Short mmCIF file of C-alpha atoms and ligand atoms in Angstrom, two decimals:
data_model
loop_
_atom_site.label_atom_id
_atom_site.label_comp_id
_atom_site.label_asym_id
_atom_site.label_seq_id
_atom_site.Cartn_x
_atom_site.Cartn_y
_atom_site.Cartn_z
CA MET D 1 -38.94 2.71 6.40
CA PRO D 2 -38.47 -0.58 7.72
CA SER D 3 -35.53 -3.60 6.99
CA ALA D 4 -36.01 -5.54 4.14
CA LYS D 5 -36.99 -8.82 3.98
CA LYS D 6 -35.41 -11.60 1.71
CA LEU D 7 -37.93 -13.11 -0.43
CA LEU D 8 -37.10 -16.20 -3.12
CA LEU D 9 -39.34 -16.36 -5.47
CA LEU D 10 -39.59 -19.94 -7.57
CA ALA D 11 -42.80 -19.60 -9.86
CA GLY D 12 -42.08 -22.69 -11.40
CA ASP D 13 -44.32 -24.90 -14.11
CA GLY D 14 -48.14 -24.67 -15.25
CA ILE D 15 -49.94 -21.39 -14.20
CA GLY D 16 -46.83 -21.33 -11.37
CA PRO D 17 -45.53 -17.86 -12.64
CA GLU D 18 -49.35 -16.47 -13.77
CA VAL D 19 -50.50 -17.18 -9.78
CA MET D 20 -46.54 -15.91 -8.98
CA ALA D 21 -47.75 -12.70 -10.66
CA GLU D 22 -50.29 -11.42 -8.01
CA VAL D 23 -48.01 -12.16 -5.36
CA LYS D 24 -45.55 -9.29 -7.72
CA ARG D 25 -48.59 -7.09 -7.65
CA LEU D 26 -49.20 -7.11 -4.05
CA LEU D 27 -45.27 -6.49 -3.07
CA ALA D 28 -45.38 -3.83 -5.76
CA PHE D 29 -48.77 -2.36 -3.49
CA PHE D 30 -46.42 -2.89 -0.45
CA ALA D 31 -43.52 -1.05 -1.85
CA ARG D 32 -45.79 1.83 -3.16
CA THR D 33 -47.62 2.51 0.26
CA GLY D 34 -44.23 1.87 2.23
CA ILE D 35 -45.80 -0.74 4.50
CA ALA D 36 -43.47 -2.81 3.37
CA ARG D 37 -40.20 -3.18 1.14
CA PHE D 38 -38.84 -7.05 0.30
CA ASP D 39 -35.85 -7.96 -1.36
CA VAL D 40 -36.73 -10.06 -3.94
CA GLU D 41 -34.70 -12.58 -6.10
CA GLU D 42 -36.40 -15.49 -8.71
CA ALA D 43 -35.15 -18.59 -9.46
CA LEU D 44 -36.03 -21.23 -11.50
CA ILE D 45 -37.85 -25.09 -9.95
CA GLY D 46 -39.32 -28.24 -11.28
CA GLY D 47 -39.60 -28.90 -15.20
CA GLY D 48 -38.66 -25.28 -15.88
CA CYS D 49 -35.22 -25.94 -14.10
CA TYR D 50 -34.99 -29.17 -15.95
CA ASP D 51 -34.55 -27.52 -19.12
CA ALA D 52 -32.15 -25.09 -18.19
CA HIS D 53 -29.96 -26.72 -15.71
CA LYS D 54 -30.69 -31.27 -16.69
CA VAL D 55 -31.84 -30.63 -12.95
CA ALA D 56 -35.23 -30.53 -10.53
CA VAL D 57 -33.72 -27.44 -8.56
CA THR D 58 -29.93 -26.50 -8.24
CA ASP D 59 -27.23 -25.99 -5.94
CA GLU D 60 -27.36 -22.36 -6.16
CA THR D 61 -31.04 -21.84 -5.84
CA VAL D 62 -30.68 -24.55 -2.56
CA ALA D 63 -27.85 -22.16 -0.95
CA LYS D 64 -30.06 -19.27 -2.08
CA ALA D 65 -33.33 -20.81 -0.52
CA HIS D 66 -31.29 -21.32 2.66
CA ALA D 67 -30.70 -17.80 2.92
CA ALA D 68 -33.76 -16.06 2.55
CA ASP D 69 -36.04 -14.99 4.83
CA ALA D 70 -39.25 -17.47 3.23
CA VAL D 71 -39.41 -18.97 -0.45
CA ILE D 72 -42.53 -18.43 -2.46
CA LEU D 73 -43.21 -21.14 -4.57
CA GLY D 74 -45.86 -21.45 -7.40
CA ALA D 75 -45.89 -24.73 -8.73
CA CYS D 76 -44.02 -27.47 -9.93
CA GLY D 77 -44.79 -30.43 -12.71
CA GLY D 78 -46.34 -31.55 -15.81
CA PRO D 79 -46.60 -33.73 -18.88
CA LYS D 80 -43.82 -32.57 -20.87
CA TRP D 81 -41.49 -34.20 -18.21
CA ASP D 82 -43.47 -37.24 -17.63
CA ASN D 83 -40.12 -39.13 -19.23
CA VAL D 84 -37.57 -37.24 -17.34
CA PRO D 85 -35.62 -39.57 -15.39
CA TYR D 86 -37.34 -40.15 -11.83
CA ASP D 87 -34.62 -37.88 -10.02
CA VAL D 88 -34.79 -35.04 -11.82
CA ARG D 89 -38.51 -35.41 -12.22
CA PRO D 90 -39.96 -31.48 -11.44
CA GLU D 91 -41.50 -32.53 -8.07
CA ALA D 92 -37.59 -33.53 -6.78
CA GLY D 93 -37.35 -30.61 -6.82
CA LEU D 94 -39.55 -29.09 -4.45
CA LEU D 95 -38.80 -32.56 -2.30
CA ARG D 96 -35.40 -31.16 -1.80
CA LEU D 97 -36.00 -28.14 -1.19
CA ARG D 98 -38.88 -29.36 2.06
CA LYS D 99 -35.76 -31.86 2.82
CA ASP D 100 -32.52 -29.71 2.87
CA LEU D 101 -34.27 -26.96 4.79
CA GLY D 102 -35.87 -29.04 6.91
CA LEU D 103 -39.68 -28.09 6.63
CA PHE D 104 -41.13 -30.76 8.77
CA ALA D 105 -44.03 -29.21 9.66
CA ASN D 106 -46.59 -28.24 6.43
CA ILE D 107 -49.80 -26.28 7.72
CA ARG D 108 -52.93 -26.42 5.33
CA PRO D 109 -55.53 -24.73 6.76
CA ALA D 110 -59.30 -24.86 4.99
CA ILE D 111 -62.02 -22.07 5.65
CA SER D 112 -64.74 -22.01 3.95
CA TYR D 113 -65.05 -18.54 3.20
CA PRO D 114 -68.95 -16.84 3.24
CA ALA D 115 -69.24 -15.74 -0.29
CA LEU D 116 -68.17 -19.38 -1.27
CA ALA D 117 -70.61 -21.92 0.34
CA ASP D 118 -72.07 -22.62 -2.48
CA ALA D 119 -69.15 -23.52 -4.19
CA SER D 120 -68.67 -26.45 -2.32
CA SER D 121 -69.75 -29.92 -3.63
CA LEU D 122 -71.23 -30.75 -0.31
CA LYS D 123 -73.70 -29.20 1.45
CA ARG D 124 -74.05 -25.68 2.22
CA GLU D 125 -74.66 -26.45 5.96
CA VAL D 126 -71.61 -28.47 5.88
CA VAL D 127 -68.98 -26.75 5.10
CA GLU D 128 -70.30 -23.02 6.12
CA GLY D 129 -68.04 -21.48 8.33
CA LEU D 130 -65.53 -24.60 8.05
CA ASP D 131 -62.36 -23.22 9.96
CA ILE D 132 -59.40 -26.41 10.47
CA ILE D 133 -56.29 -26.78 10.12
CA ILE D 134 -54.38 -30.00 8.45
CA LEU D 135 -51.31 -30.34 9.81
CA ARG D 136 -48.82 -32.43 7.34
CA GLU D 137 -45.35 -34.30 8.66
CA LEU D 138 -43.40 -33.54 5.61
CA THR D 139 -39.87 -34.85 6.06
CA GLY D 140 -40.31 -38.33 6.80
CA GLY D 141 -42.71 -41.01 6.41
CA VAL D 142 -43.00 -43.27 2.97
CA TYR D 143 -41.95 -39.97 1.05
CA PHE D 144 -38.00 -39.84 1.92
CA GLY D 145 -37.36 -43.34 3.31
CA GLU D 146 -35.26 -45.98 2.05
CA PRO D 147 -35.28 -48.42 0.19
CA LYS D 148 -36.93 -46.86 -2.40
CA THR D 149 -36.46 -49.03 -5.60
CA ILE D 150 -38.10 -51.16 -8.57
CA THR D 151 -36.15 -54.37 -8.76
CA ASP D 152 -36.08 -56.77 -11.34
CA LEU D 153 -36.97 -60.40 -10.33
CA GLY D 154 -35.58 -61.77 -13.39
CA ASN D 155 -38.68 -64.10 -13.84
CA GLY D 156 -40.59 -61.33 -15.99
CA GLN D 157 -41.31 -60.33 -12.73
CA LYS D 158 -40.59 -56.27 -11.11
CA ARG D 159 -40.63 -55.43 -7.08
CA ALA D 160 -41.63 -52.39 -6.14
CA VAL D 161 -40.71 -51.28 -2.65
CA ASP D 162 -41.19 -47.77 -0.54
CA THR D 163 -40.32 -47.22 2.39
CA GLN D 164 -42.25 -45.40 5.60
CA ILE D 165 -40.56 -44.92 8.70
CA TYR D 166 -40.48 -42.30 11.90
CA ASP D 167 -38.64 -41.91 14.29
CA THR D 168 -39.66 -40.60 17.64
CA TYR D 169 -37.94 -37.19 17.41
CA GLU D 170 -40.21 -36.86 13.87
CA ILE D 171 -43.54 -37.49 16.29
CA GLU D 172 -43.06 -35.11 18.65
CA ARG D 173 -41.82 -31.97 17.06
CA ILE D 174 -44.99 -32.25 14.67
CA ALA D 175 -47.44 -32.94 17.84
CA ARG D 176 -46.01 -30.15 19.37
CA VAL D 177 -46.73 -27.95 16.42
CA GLY D 178 -50.38 -29.50 16.13
CA PHE D 179 -50.79 -28.91 19.76
CA GLU D 180 -49.29 -25.83 19.99
CA LEU D 181 -51.22 -23.84 16.91
CA ALA D 182 -54.83 -25.88 19.23
CA ARG D 183 -53.96 -23.51 21.70
CA GLU D 184 -54.15 -20.45 19.93
CA ARG D 185 -57.65 -21.95 18.21
CA ARG D 186 -60.46 -23.99 19.38
CA ASN D 187 -57.94 -26.34 21.41
CA LYS D 188 -58.41 -29.46 19.83
CA VAL D 189 -56.00 -31.83 17.87
CA THR D 190 -57.38 -35.00 16.35
CA SER D 191 -54.74 -37.50 15.58
CA MET D 192 -54.91 -39.48 12.11
CA GLU D 193 -52.62 -42.91 11.55
CA LYS D 194 -53.37 -46.37 10.47
CA ARG D 195 -52.06 -48.24 13.77
CA ASN D 196 -54.02 -50.85 12.95
CA VAL D 197 -52.35 -52.19 9.66
CA MET D 198 -49.05 -50.02 10.08
CA LYS D 199 -46.02 -49.90 12.86
CA THR D 200 -45.34 -46.58 11.92
CA GLY D 201 -49.36 -46.06 13.02
CA VAL D 202 -48.95 -47.70 16.41
CA LEU D 203 -45.80 -45.86 17.58
CA TRP D 204 -47.23 -42.54 15.63
CA ARG D 205 -50.16 -43.01 18.43
CA GLU D 206 -48.11 -43.68 21.37
CA VAL D 207 -45.23 -41.00 20.71
CA VAL D 208 -48.46 -38.15 20.17
CA GLU D 209 -50.18 -39.35 23.73
CA ASP D 210 -46.90 -39.06 25.25
CA VAL D 211 -46.37 -35.33 24.53
CA HIS D 212 -49.44 -34.98 25.24
CA ALA D 213 -49.61 -36.48 28.89
CA ARG D 214 -46.17 -34.97 29.19
CA GLU D 215 -46.89 -31.60 28.08
CA TYR D 216 -49.78 -30.33 26.38
CA LYS D 217 -52.93 -32.07 28.90
CA ASP D 218 -54.99 -28.86 28.85
CA VAL D 219 -55.45 -29.49 24.83
CA GLY D 220 -57.95 -31.51 23.79
CA LEU D 221 -56.98 -34.84 21.84
CA GLU D 222 -58.72 -37.75 20.28
CA HIS D 223 -57.62 -40.40 17.65
CA MET D 224 -58.74 -41.39 14.65
CA LEU D 225 -57.70 -44.02 12.02
CA ALA D 226 -56.79 -42.11 8.50
CA ASP D 227 -59.55 -43.84 6.16
CA ALA D 228 -62.57 -42.87 8.74
CA GLY D 229 -60.63 -39.53 9.29
CA GLY D 230 -61.59 -39.18 5.36
CA MET D 231 -64.82 -39.97 5.84
CA GLN D 232 -65.01 -37.84 8.47
CA LEU D 233 -63.76 -34.92 6.57
CA VAL D 234 -66.64 -35.17 3.93
CA ARG D 235 -69.24 -36.02 6.11
CA TRP D 236 -68.71 -33.76 9.18
CA PRO D 237 -65.59 -31.34 8.60
CA LYS D 238 -66.71 -28.94 11.75
CA GLN D 239 -65.94 -31.07 14.64
CA PHE D 240 -62.41 -30.80 13.73
CA ASP D 241 -59.79 -28.58 15.11
CA VAL D 242 -56.39 -29.06 13.93
CA ILE D 243 -55.50 -32.60 12.12
CA VAL D 244 -52.41 -33.91 12.85
CA THR D 245 -50.91 -36.86 10.38
CA ASP D 246 -48.57 -38.07 8.30
CA ASN D 247 -46.65 -37.33 5.24
CA LEU D 248 -48.59 -39.26 2.62
CA PHE D 249 -52.07 -39.49 5.00
CA GLY D 250 -51.39 -35.54 5.11
CA ASP D 251 -51.34 -35.18 1.21
CA MET D 252 -54.59 -37.00 0.57
CA LEU D 253 -56.19 -35.57 3.98
CA SER D 254 -55.63 -31.74 2.34
CA ASP D 255 -56.46 -32.63 -0.76
CA ILE D 256 -59.83 -33.85 0.30
CA ALA D 257 -60.40 -30.61 2.55
CA ALA D 258 -58.75 -28.28 0.29
CA MET D 259 -62.50 -29.36 -1.99
CA LEU D 260 -64.45 -28.83 1.02
CA THR D 261 -63.64 -24.96 0.52
CA GLY D 262 -65.06 -25.18 -2.67
CA SER D 263 -62.36 -25.12 -4.76
CA LEU D 264 -58.67 -26.79 -4.99
CA GLY D 265 -57.72 -23.13 -5.75
CA MET D 266 -58.56 -21.78 -1.95
CA LEU D 267 -55.38 -23.71 -0.47
CA PRO D 268 -52.38 -22.11 0.63
CA SER D 269 -50.30 -23.91 2.52
CA ALA D 270 -46.84 -23.57 4.82
CA SER D 271 -44.02 -25.46 5.83
CA LEU D 272 -42.05 -24.24 8.61
CA GLY D 273 -38.74 -25.65 9.78
CA GLU D 274 -37.71 -25.64 13.64
CA VAL D 275 -37.51 -22.36 15.08
CA ASP D 276 -33.47 -21.38 15.57
CA ALA D 277 -32.51 -21.01 19.33
CA LYS D 278 -30.24 -18.52 18.70
CA THR D 279 -31.83 -16.24 16.21
CA LYS D 280 -36.09 -17.13 16.63
CA ARG D 281 -35.99 -17.39 13.10
CA ARG D 282 -37.39 -20.86 11.26
CA LYS D 283 -37.06 -21.74 7.57
CA ALA D 284 -40.14 -21.60 5.85
CA LEU D 285 -41.45 -21.88 2.22
CA TYR D 286 -44.79 -21.53 0.79
CA GLU D 287 -47.01 -22.46 -1.46
CA PRO D 288 -50.47 -23.28 -3.14
CA VAL D 289 -51.56 -26.79 -2.24
CA HIS D 290 -52.93 -26.88 -5.62
CA GLY D 291 -50.20 -28.33 -8.67
CA SER D 292 -49.12 -26.36 -12.32
CA ALA D 293 -52.48 -27.58 -13.47
CA PRO D 294 -51.43 -27.86 -16.90
CA ASP D 295 -54.59 -28.45 -18.52
CA ILE D 296 -54.77 -24.23 -17.64
CA ALA D 297 -51.66 -23.22 -17.60
CA GLY D 298 -51.00 -20.42 -19.93
CA LYS D 299 -54.57 -18.90 -20.28
CA GLY D 300 -54.48 -16.20 -17.55
CA VAL D 301 -57.95 -17.91 -15.82
CA ALA D 302 -55.94 -19.47 -13.14
CA ASN D 303 -57.36 -18.75 -9.08
CA PRO D 304 -54.80 -16.85 -7.69
CA ILE D 305 -56.12 -17.04 -3.78
CA ALA D 306 -54.33 -20.02 -2.44
CA MET D 307 -51.19 -18.71 -3.80
CA LEU D 308 -51.77 -15.24 -2.68
CA ALA D 309 -53.23 -16.16 0.42
CA SER D 310 -49.84 -18.84 0.60
CA PHE D 311 -48.28 -14.92 0.68
CA GLY D 312 -50.02 -13.91 3.83
CA MET D 313 -48.90 -17.02 5.96
CA ALA D 314 -45.55 -15.61 4.81
CA LEU D 315 -46.53 -12.14 6.36
CA ARG D 316 -48.05 -13.94 9.19
CA TYR D 317 -45.37 -16.25 10.06
CA SER D 318 -41.92 -15.18 8.44
CA PHE D 319 -42.38 -10.94 9.02
CA ASN D 320 -44.66 -11.51 12.02
CA MET D 321 -46.73 -9.24 10.01
CA GLY D 322 -50.36 -10.41 11.14
CA LYS D 323 -52.32 -6.78 10.55
CA GLU D 324 -51.22 -7.03 6.76
CA ALA D 325 -52.37 -11.02 6.24
CA ASP D 326 -55.65 -10.33 8.30
CA LEU D 327 -55.96 -7.17 5.65
CA LEU D 328 -55.48 -9.80 2.81
CA ASP D 329 -57.71 -12.28 3.78
CA ALA D 330 -60.16 -9.96 4.25
CA ALA D 331 -59.49 -8.43 0.95
CA ILE D 332 -59.91 -11.80 -0.67
CA ALA D 333 -63.35 -12.41 1.24
CA ALA D 334 -64.09 -8.60 -0.20
CA ALA D 335 -63.46 -9.63 -3.82
CA LEU D 336 -65.40 -12.91 -3.19
CA ALA D 337 -67.86 -10.87 -1.86
CA ARG D 338 -68.59 -8.52 -4.32
CA GLY D 339 -69.03 -11.51 -6.83
CA LEU D 340 -66.24 -11.77 -8.44
CA ARG D 341 -64.69 -15.71 -9.58
CA THR D 342 -62.45 -17.16 -11.13
CA ALA D 343 -64.04 -20.43 -13.43
CA ASP D 344 -62.83 -23.05 -11.05
CA LEU D 345 -65.49 -21.24 -8.73
CA LYS D 346 -68.00 -19.66 -10.92
CA SER D 347 -71.89 -19.95 -9.77
CA ASP D 348 -75.03 -18.08 -11.00
CA GLY D 349 -74.84 -14.88 -10.23
CA THR D 350 -71.59 -14.64 -10.21
CA THR D 351 -68.57 -12.47 -12.55
CA VAL D 352 -66.03 -14.27 -14.04
CA VAL D 353 -63.00 -12.87 -14.25
CA GLY D 354 -59.72 -14.16 -14.75
CA THR D 355 -56.52 -14.92 -12.80
CA ALA D 356 -54.94 -10.91 -13.26
CA GLU D 357 -58.32 -9.43 -12.51
CA MET D 358 -58.80 -10.99 -9.52
CA GLY D 359 -55.27 -9.91 -8.09
CA GLU D 360 -56.36 -6.99 -9.33
CA ALA D 361 -59.54 -6.95 -7.26
CA ILE D 362 -58.01 -8.48 -4.07
CA VAL D 363 -55.37 -5.75 -4.07
CA GLY D 364 -57.52 -3.20 -5.15
CA GLU D 365 -59.57 -4.11 -1.88
CA MET D 366 -56.54 -4.51 -0.06
CA GLU D 367 -55.81 -0.77 -0.73
CA ARG D 368 -59.20 0.42 0.10
CA LEU D 369 -59.06 -1.64 3.47
CA ALA D 370 -55.62 -0.51 4.19
CA ALA D 371 -56.97 3.19 3.68
CA ALA D 372 -60.00 2.70 6.44
C1 LIG V 401 -48.39 -31.59 -1.71
C2 LIG V 401 -48.19 -32.33 -3.50
C3 LIG V 401 -46.75 -32.48 -3.60
C4 LIG V 401 -46.75 -33.90 -2.84
C5 LIG V 401 -45.80 -33.51 -4.82
C6 LIG V 401 -46.10 -31.98 -5.86
C7 LIG V 401 -44.76 -33.61 -4.80
O1 LIG V 401 -49.33 -33.21 -4.58
O2 LIG V 401 -47.41 -30.64 -1.83
O3 LIG V 401 -49.60 -31.74 -1.65
O4 LIG V 401 -47.15 -35.03 -2.44
O5 LIG V 401 -46.07 -32.92 -1.30
MG1 LIG V 402 -50.74 -33.03 -2.47
#
């Protein structure tokens, strides 16, 4: 039996626990068949953690995240916590984990499964065969820049300030991840910023150009203003291979990219830190791009594919289990090809199933493919 791999599962709020249950089903399959044994710990994050401890994530959980080989997260937030203090709002737990673990590289692949080409709001020919990556800088920019304040000006007016900051090293390291990813794919990077209005955009482009000229001349590089990039993403997304962009633009562009694939319930993500020179390991957190979907929480109808595919990215990037990750992707494609759809993906001639049935079908396909 291969040595134990340490997982920290943070199911979170809303549909988080429902989709995480399908990851557990997959873990049980791995254990049962001897493919891999994982050491699993679980903890609270987000609103559930606030209810229990008055913070969005505890120091103890952050320490466990540091010690884990991979953190697997469901979703944070919901209307129940709309009025809790800003510092302890559910999302603060996730943001603290990203920052404390140094997870600067957020890989968000958008892949159109053949069976779902008609589920997109765009025409089939626009999305069919789509396979792109949005690489989002995750620990800098306006998400974390200080000052971040609302001040009462005393004249009946208030002033809100957010601060966008990027240092050279932050742009360099995310650019490198982008070029490395592209080398393994179709060898093309598109960098997106707003240099026409933002100083951070000016520096972003300059640094990406420098890294390219110094280390990655063999990779194709183009630049796009982020607004034009959003337009191009819905006009002809297949022109892209790897899009590298900052924290805020990446947040928005990845939601757009998710919808190209048919549903926000399809997009996984991996958030990675720097590779440790000694251990060759990197801190990592895997989470679906979708949120907690409070409107459908508790009904057993959520799509578990983004969550399962996020775990697939953990197999690939944290556990060197590329074969099993490929198998999982194939199992997802096979379940979809059988006509099974969660409610978010339903179309004529398909069978609508719940979260657990979809998870069961995928694990079943996995079992079949593993035995083949
Ligand atoms: C995402 C989410 C988060 C973000 C929220 C929940 C803080 O939208 O991961 O895309 O803005 O980064
Ligand atoms: Mg988002």
